[in-house]
Amino acid sequence: MKTRNFTASIHKEKKFYVATCVEVGTVSQGKTMEDALKNLKEATELYLEEFHVKNAEPVFLTTFTTQVYAKTA
């Protein structure tokens, strides 16, 4: 069996953490970041059983800064 590394993006939405596989687009959630990542791994494995991804392009991750305008009351 062949293995491959994927990139996960995780953010919190109210009570749950939401995890997204950047390369494939699968999404899952969990009450903790660890649960969200575990669930994402399972969802991605199930996806890859059905839809084979051969050579996905490498992902370039970066950050950026922008102005944020707060709403006034």
PDB file of N, CA and C in Angstrom:
ATOM      1  N   MET A   1       0.851  -1.186   0.000  1.00  0.00           N
ATOM      2  CA  MET A   1       0.000   0.000   0.000  1.00  0.00           C
ATOM      3  C   MET A   1       0.887   1.235   0.000  1.00  0.00           C
ATOM      4  N   LYS A   2       0.555   2.180  -0.814  1.00  0.00           N
ATOM      5  CA  LYS A   2       1.300   3.427  -0.951  1.00  0.00           C
ATOM      6  C   LYS A   2       0.725   4.489  -0.004  1.00  0.00           C
ATOM      7  N   THR A   3       1.574   5.324   0.560  1.00  0.00           N
ATOM      8  CA  THR A   3       1.104   6.422   1.406  1.00  0.00           C
ATOM      9  C   THR A   3       1.470   7.746   0.762  1.00  0.00           C
ATOM     10  N   ARG A   4       0.791   8.787   1.204  1.00  0.00           N
ATOM     11  CA  ARG A   4       1.022  10.123   0.676  1.00  0.00           C
ATOM     12  C   ARG A   4       0.630  11.146   1.723  1.00  0.00           C
ATOM     13  N   ASN A   5       1.332  12.246   1.785  1.00  0.00           N
ATOM     14  CA  ASN A   5       1.014  13.320   2.726  1.00  0.00           C
ATOM     15  C   ASN A   5       0.018  14.292   2.100  1.00  0.00           C
ATOM     16  N   PHE A   6      -0.921  14.755   2.917  1.00  0.00           N
ATOM     17  CA  PHE A   6      -1.891  15.764   2.508  1.00  0.00           C
ATOM     18  C   PHE A   6      -1.864  16.904   3.517  1.00  0.00           C
ATOM     19  N   THR A   7      -2.400  18.040   3.122  1.00  0.00           N
ATOM     20  CA  THR A   7      -2.421  19.232   3.960  1.00  0.00           C
ATOM     21  C   THR A   7      -3.828  19.437   4.515  1.00  0.00           C
ATOM     22  N   ALA A   8      -3.920  19.708   5.826  1.00  0.00           N
ATOM     23  CA  ALA A   8      -5.214  19.971   6.457  1.00  0.00           C
ATOM     24  C   ALA A   8      -5.256  21.416   6.944  1.00  0.00           C
ATOM     25  N   SER A   9      -6.381  22.050   6.700  1.00  0.00           N
ATOM     26  CA  SER A   9      -6.669  23.374   7.233  1.00  0.00           C
ATOM     27  C   SER A   9      -7.770  23.185   8.276  1.00  0.00           C
ATOM     28  N   ILE A  10      -7.555  23.704   9.487  1.00  0.00           N
ATOM     29  CA  ILE A  10      -8.534  23.511  10.562  1.00  0.00           C
ATOM     30  C   ILE A  10      -8.920  24.863  11.153  1.00  0.00           C
ATOM     31  N   HIS A  11     -10.220  25.091  11.301  1.00  0.00           N
ATOM     32  CA  HIS A  11     -10.697  26.306  11.960  1.00  0.00           C
ATOM     33  C   HIS A  11     -11.896  25.954  12.843  1.00  0.00           C
ATOM     34  N   LYS A  12     -12.198  26.827  13.787  1.00  0.00           N
ATOM     35  CA  LYS A  12     -13.297  26.574  14.716  1.00  0.00           C
ATOM     36  C   LYS A  12     -14.547  27.326  14.269  1.00  0.00           C
ATOM     37  N   GLU A  13     -15.667  26.615  14.303  1.00  0.00           N
ATOM     38  CA  GLU A  13     -16.978  27.206  14.027  1.00  0.00           C
ATOM     39  C   GLU A  13     -17.886  26.865  15.196  1.00  0.00           C
ATOM     40  N   LYS A  14     -18.165  27.833  16.033  1.00  0.00           N
ATOM     41  CA  LYS A  14     -18.990  27.663  17.234  1.00  0.00           C
ATOM     42  C   LYS A  14     -18.461  26.513  18.086  1.00  0.00           C
ATOM     43  N   LYS A  15     -19.154  25.361  18.146  1.00  0.00           N
ATOM     44  CA  LYS A  15     -18.763  24.275  19.039  1.00  0.00           C
ATOM     45  C   LYS A  15     -17.827  23.248  18.396  1.00  0.00           C
ATOM     46  N   PHE A  16     -17.649  23.295  17.096  1.00  0.00           N
ATOM     47  CA  PHE A  16     -16.885  22.261  16.400  1.00  0.00           C
ATOM     48  C   PHE A  16     -15.692  22.832  15.647  1.00  0.00           C
ATOM     49  N   TYR A  17     -14.678  22.003  15.483  1.00  0.00           N
ATOM     50  CA  TYR A  17     -13.561  22.313  14.610  1.00  0.00           C
ATOM     51  C   TYR A  17     -13.865  21.710  13.242  1.00  0.00           C
ATOM     52  N   VAL A  18     -13.598  22.460  12.196  1.00  0.00           N
ATOM     53  CA  VAL A  18     -13.833  22.006  10.830  1.00  0.00           C
ATOM     54  C   VAL A  18     -12.481  21.836  10.154  1.00  0.00           C
ATOM     55  N   ALA A  19     -12.258  20.657   9.586  1.00  0.00           N
ATOM     56  CA  ALA A  19     -10.996  20.347   8.928  1.00  0.00           C
ATOM     57  C   ALA A  19     -11.246  20.126   7.436  1.00  0.00           C
ATOM     58  N   THR A  20     -10.382  20.686   6.608  1.00  0.00           N
ATOM     59  CA  THR A  20     -10.477  20.561   5.153  1.00  0.00           C
ATOM     60  C   THR A  20      -9.159  20.048   4.605  1.00  0.00           C
ATOM     61  N   CYS A  21      -9.225  19.070   3.710  1.00  0.00           N
ATOM     62  CA  CYS A  21      -8.037  18.606   3.006  1.00  0.00           C
ATOM     63  C   CYS A  21      -7.827  19.529   1.815  1.00  0.00           C
ATOM     64  N   VAL A  22      -6.749  20.272   1.829  1.00  0.00           N
ATOM     65  CA  VAL A  22      -6.502  21.306   0.829  1.00  0.00           C
ATOM     66  C   VAL A  22      -6.400  20.713  -0.575  1.00  0.00           C
ATOM     67  N   GLU A  23      -5.715  19.603  -0.734  1.00  0.00           N
ATOM     68  CA  GLU A  23      -5.490  19.037  -2.057  1.00  0.00           C
ATOM     69  C   GLU A  23      -6.724  18.384  -2.657  1.00  0.00           C
ATOM     70  N   VAL A  24      -7.535  17.722  -1.825  1.00  0.00           N
ATOM     71  CA  VAL A  24      -8.654  16.925  -2.331  1.00  0.00           C
ATOM     72  C   VAL A  24      -9.989  17.643  -2.180  1.00  0.00           C
ATOM     73  N   GLY A  25     -10.134  18.446  -1.119  1.00  0.00           N
ATOM     74  CA  GLY A  25     -11.378  19.170  -0.894  1.00  0.00           C
ATOM     75  C   GLY A  25     -12.333  18.475   0.058  1.00  0.00           C
ATOM     76  N   THR A  26     -11.916  17.358   0.653  1.00  0.00           N
ATOM     77  CA  THR A  26     -12.778  16.698   1.625  1.00  0.00           C
ATOM     78  C   THR A  26     -12.845  17.545   2.892  1.00  0.00           C
ATOM     79  N   VAL A  27     -13.980  17.440   3.589  1.00  0.00           N
ATOM     80  CA  VAL A  27     -14.221  18.249   4.790  1.00  0.00           C
ATOM     81  C   VAL A  27     -14.818  17.353   5.863  1.00  0.00           C
ATOM     82  N   SER A  28     -14.436  17.585   7.115  1.00  0.00           N
ATOM     83  CA  SER A  28     -15.026  16.881   8.242  1.00  0.00           C
ATOM     84  C   SER A  28     -14.980  17.789   9.462  1.00  0.00           C
ATOM     85  N   GLN A  29     -15.510  17.307  10.585  1.00  0.00           N
ATOM     86  CA  GLN A  29     -15.525  18.115  11.795  1.00  0.00           C
ATOM     87  C   GLN A  29     -15.368  17.238  13.020  1.00  0.00           C
ATOM     88  N   GLY A  30     -15.116  17.870  14.164  1.00  0.00           N
ATOM     89  CA  GLY A  30     -14.997  17.168  15.427  1.00  0.00           C
ATOM     90  C   GLY A  30     -15.045  18.152  16.574  1.00  0.00           C
ATOM     91  N   LYS A  31     -15.258  17.645  17.786  1.00  0.00           N
ATOM     92  CA  LYS A  31     -15.320  18.514  18.960  1.00  0.00           C
ATOM     93  C   LYS A  31     -13.949  19.036  19.356  1.00  0.00           C
ATOM     94  N   THR A  32     -12.881  18.323  18.954  1.00  0.00           N
ATOM     95  CA  THR A  32     -11.514  18.780  19.184  1.00  0.00           C
ATOM     96  C   THR A  32     -10.789  18.811  17.839  1.00  0.00           C
ATOM     97  N   MET A  33      -9.640  19.493  17.808  1.00  0.00           N
ATOM     98  CA  MET A  33      -8.861  19.509  16.573  1.00  0.00           C
ATOM     99  C   MET A  33      -8.410  18.101  16.217  1.00  0.00           C
ATOM    100  N   GLU A  34      -8.052  17.323  17.222  1.00  0.00           N
ATOM    101  CA  GLU A  34      -7.606  15.947  16.985  1.00  0.00           C
ATOM    102  C   GLU A  34      -8.723  15.114  16.366  1.00  0.00           C
ATOM    103  N   ASP A  35      -9.944  15.256  16.891  1.00  0.00           N
ATOM    104  CA  ASP A  35     -11.083  14.529  16.333  1.00  0.00           C
ATOM    105  C   ASP A  35     -11.373  14.970  14.906  1.00  0.00           C
ATOM    106  N   ALA A  36     -11.309  16.268  14.669  1.00  0.00           N
ATOM    107  CA  ALA A  36     -11.564  16.782  13.321  1.00  0.00           C
ATOM    108  C   ALA A  36     -10.545  16.229  12.331  1.00  0.00           C
ATOM    109  N   LEU A  37      -9.273  16.180  12.735  1.00  0.00           N
ATOM    110  CA  LEU A  37      -8.229  15.661  11.860  1.00  0.00           C
ATOM    111  C   LEU A  37      -8.393  14.161  11.631  1.00  0.00           C
ATOM    112  N   LYS A  38      -8.733  13.424  12.691  1.00  0.00           N
ATOM    113  CA  LYS A  38      -8.966  11.979  12.559  1.00  0.00           C
ATOM    114  C   LYS A  38     -10.132  11.707  11.608  1.00  0.00           C
ATOM    115  N   ASN A  39     -11.215  12.477  11.764  1.00  0.00           N
ATOM    116  CA  ASN A  39     -12.384  12.318  10.900  1.00  0.00           C
ATOM    117  C   ASN A  39     -12.065  12.720   9.457  1.00  0.00           C
ATOM    118  N   LEU A  40     -11.229  13.749   9.295  1.00  0.00           N
ATOM    119  CA  LEU A  40     -10.834  14.169   7.951  1.00  0.00           C
ATOM    120  C   LEU A  40     -10.009  13.081   7.272  1.00  0.00           C
ATOM    121  N   LYS A  41      -9.108  12.462   8.017  1.00  0.00           N
ATOM    122  CA  LYS A  41      -8.300  11.380   7.459  1.00  0.00           C
ATOM    123  C   LYS A  41      -9.202  10.258   6.963  1.00  0.00           C
ATOM    124  N   GLU A  42     -10.185   9.878   7.790  1.00  0.00           N
ATOM    125  CA  GLU A  42     -11.120   8.821   7.395  1.00  0.00           C
ATOM    126  C   GLU A  42     -11.922   9.218   6.160  1.00  0.00           C
ATOM    127  N   ALA A  43     -12.430  10.448   6.145  1.00  0.00           N
ATOM    128  CA  ALA A  43     -13.210  10.919   4.997  1.00  0.00           C
ATOM    129  C   ALA A  43     -12.360  10.947   3.725  1.00  0.00           C
ATOM    130  N   THR A  44     -11.108  11.356   3.856  1.00  0.00           N
ATOM    131  CA  THR A  44     -10.221  11.432   2.698  1.00  0.00           C
ATOM    132  C   THR A  44      -9.883  10.036   2.191  1.00  0.00           C
ATOM    133  N   GLU A  45      -9.639   9.096   3.108  1.00  0.00           N
ATOM    134  CA  GLU A  45      -9.368   7.716   2.692  1.00  0.00           C
ATOM    135  C   GLU A  45     -10.555   7.125   1.942  1.00  0.00           C
ATOM    136  N   LEU A  46     -11.767   7.367   2.435  1.00  0.00           N
ATOM    137  CA  LEU A  46     -12.967   6.878   1.742  1.00  0.00           C
ATOM    138  C   LEU A  46     -13.107   7.524   0.372  1.00  0.00           C
ATOM    139  N   TYR A  47     -12.842   8.812   0.293  1.00  0.00           N
ATOM    140  CA  TYR A  47     -12.910   9.521  -0.988  1.00  0.00           C
ATOM    141  C   TYR A  47     -11.908   8.932  -1.981  1.00  0.00           C
ATOM    142  N   LEU A  48     -10.676   8.692  -1.505  1.00  0.00           N
ATOM    143  CA  LEU A  48      -9.629   8.196  -2.395  1.00  0.00           C
ATOM    144  C   LEU A  48      -9.855   6.752  -2.830  1.00  0.00           C
ATOM    145  N   GLU A  49     -10.634   5.986  -2.066  1.00  0.00           N
ATOM    146  CA  GLU A  49     -11.012   4.644  -2.509  1.00  0.00           C
ATOM    147  C   GLU A  49     -11.890   4.716  -3.747  1.00  0.00           C
ATOM    148  N   GLU A  50     -12.730   5.746  -3.812  1.00  0.00           N
ATOM    149  CA  GLU A  50     -13.670   5.902  -4.928  1.00  0.00           C
ATOM    150  C   GLU A  50     -13.075   6.713  -6.085  1.00  0.00           C
ATOM    151  N   PHE A  51     -12.387   7.786  -5.760  1.00  0.00           N
ATOM    152  CA  PHE A  51     -11.843   8.697  -6.769  1.00  0.00           C
ATOM    153  C   PHE A  51     -10.326   8.752  -6.615  1.00  0.00           C
ATOM    154  N   HIS A  52      -9.634   8.095  -7.488  1.00  0.00           N
ATOM    155  CA  HIS A  52      -8.177   8.020  -7.399  1.00  0.00           C
ATOM    156  C   HIS A  52      -7.536   9.329  -7.842  1.00  0.00           C
ATOM    157  N   VAL A  53      -6.718   9.897  -6.988  1.00  0.00           N
ATOM    158  CA  VAL A  53      -5.982  11.126  -7.291  1.00  0.00           C
ATOM    159  C   VAL A  53      -4.548  10.708  -7.577  1.00  0.00           C
ATOM    160  N   LYS A  54      -4.124  10.850  -8.813  1.00  0.00           N
ATOM    161  CA  LYS A  54      -2.790  10.376  -9.175  1.00  0.00           C
ATOM    162  C   LYS A  54      -1.707  11.383  -8.817  1.00  0.00           C
ATOM    163  N   ASN A  55      -1.663  12.485  -9.475  1.00  0.00           N
ATOM    164  CA  ASN A  55      -0.592  13.460  -9.264  1.00  0.00           C
ATOM    165  C   ASN A  55      -1.174  14.846  -9.037  1.00  0.00           C
ATOM    166  N   ALA A  56      -1.614  15.078  -7.826  1.00  0.00           N
ATOM    167  CA  ALA A  56      -2.122  16.413  -7.502  1.00  0.00           C
ATOM    168  C   ALA A  56      -0.946  17.376  -7.435  1.00  0.00           C
ATOM    169  N   GLU A  57      -1.167  18.580  -7.878  1.00  0.00           N
ATOM    170  CA  GLU A  57      -0.122  19.598  -7.832  1.00  0.00           C
ATOM    171  C   GLU A  57       0.207  19.927  -6.377  1.00  0.00           C
ATOM    172  N   PRO A  58       1.470  20.210  -6.089  1.00  0.00           N
ATOM    173  CA  PRO A  58       1.817  20.615  -4.724  1.00  0.00           C
ATOM    174  C   PRO A  58       1.098  21.905  -4.339  1.00  0.00           C
ATOM    175  N   VAL A  59       0.804  22.033  -3.078  1.00  0.00           N
ATOM    176  CA  VAL A  59       0.091  23.199  -2.570  1.00  0.00           C
ATOM    177  C   VAL A  59       1.099  24.192  -2.007  1.00  0.00           C
ATOM    178  N   PHE A  60       0.920  25.454  -2.345  1.00  0.00           N
ATOM    179  CA  PHE A  60       1.749  26.521  -1.799  1.00  0.00           C
ATOM    180  C   PHE A  60       0.928  27.229  -0.734  1.00  0.00           C
ATOM    181  N   LEU A  61       1.376  27.162   0.506  1.00  0.00           N
ATOM    182  CA  LEU A  61       0.672  27.822   1.606  1.00  0.00           C
ATOM    183  C   LEU A  61       1.394  29.109   1.979  1.00  0.00           C
ATOM    184  N   THR A  62       0.627  30.143   2.226  1.00  0.00           N
ATOM    185  CA  THR A  62       1.194  31.423   2.630  1.00  0.00           C
ATOM    186  C   THR A  62       0.187  32.156   3.506  1.00  0.00           C
ATOM    187  N   THR A  63       0.579  33.255   4.052  1.00  0.00           N
ATOM    188  CA  THR A  63      -0.333  34.120   4.797  1.00  0.00           C
ATOM    189  C   THR A  63      -0.285  35.510   4.184  1.00  0.00           C
ATOM    190  N   PHE A  64      -1.266  36.318   4.505  1.00  0.00           N
ATOM    191  CA  PHE A  64      -1.259  37.704   4.046  1.00  0.00           C
ATOM    192  C   PHE A  64      -1.923  38.587   5.090  1.00  0.00           C
ATOM    193  N   THR A  65      -1.676  39.870   5.011  1.00  0.00           N
ATOM    194  CA  THR A  65      -2.237  40.838   5.936  1.00  0.00           C
ATOM    195  C   THR A  65      -3.118  41.808   5.159  1.00  0.00           C
ATOM    196  N   THR A  66      -4.251  42.138   5.740  1.00  0.00           N
ATOM    197  CA  THR A  66      -5.152  43.099   5.113  1.00  0.00           C
ATOM    198  C   THR A  66      -5.823  43.927   6.203  1.00  0.00           C
ATOM    199  N   GLN A  67      -6.365  45.056   5.836  1.00  0.00           N
ATOM    200  CA  GLN A  67      -7.080  45.887   6.797  1.00  0.00           C
ATOM    201  C   GLN A  67      -8.453  45.296   7.079  1.00  0.00           C
ATOM    202  N   VAL A  68      -8.865  45.419   8.328  1.00  0.00           N
ATOM    203  CA  VAL A  68     -10.185  44.943   8.746  1.00  0.00           C
ATOM    204  C   VAL A  68     -10.923  46.127   9.325  1.00  0.00           C
ATOM    205  N   TYR A  69     -12.096  46.378   8.795  1.00  0.00           N
ATOM    206  CA  TYR A  69     -12.893  47.514   9.252  1.00  0.00           C
ATOM    207  C   TYR A  69     -13.995  47.015  10.164  1.00  0.00           C
ATOM    208  N   ALA A  70     -13.951  47.455  11.401  1.00  0.00           N
ATOM    209  CA  ALA A  70     -14.948  47.052  12.394  1.00  0.00           C
ATOM    210  C   ALA A  70     -16.237  47.831  12.175  1.00  0.00           C
ATOM    211  N   LYS A  71     -17.350  47.172  12.388  1.00  0.00           N
ATOM    212  CA  LYS A  71     -18.636  47.841  12.308  1.00  0.00           C
ATOM    213  C   LYS A  71     -18.836  48.659  13.574  1.00  0.00           C
ATOM    214  N   THR A  72     -19.408  49.832  13.430  1.00  0.00           N
ATOM    215  CA  THR A  72     -19.690  50.658  14.603  1.00  0.00           C
ATOM    216  C   THR A  72     -21.122  50.407  15.038  1.00  0.00           C
ATOM    217  N   ALA A  73     -21.342  50.484  16.331  1.00  0.00           N
ATOM    218  CA  ALA A  73     -22.677  50.203  16.888  1.00  0.00           C
ATOM    219  C   ALA A  73     -23.631  51.331  16.657  1.00  0.00           C
TER     220      ALA A  73
END
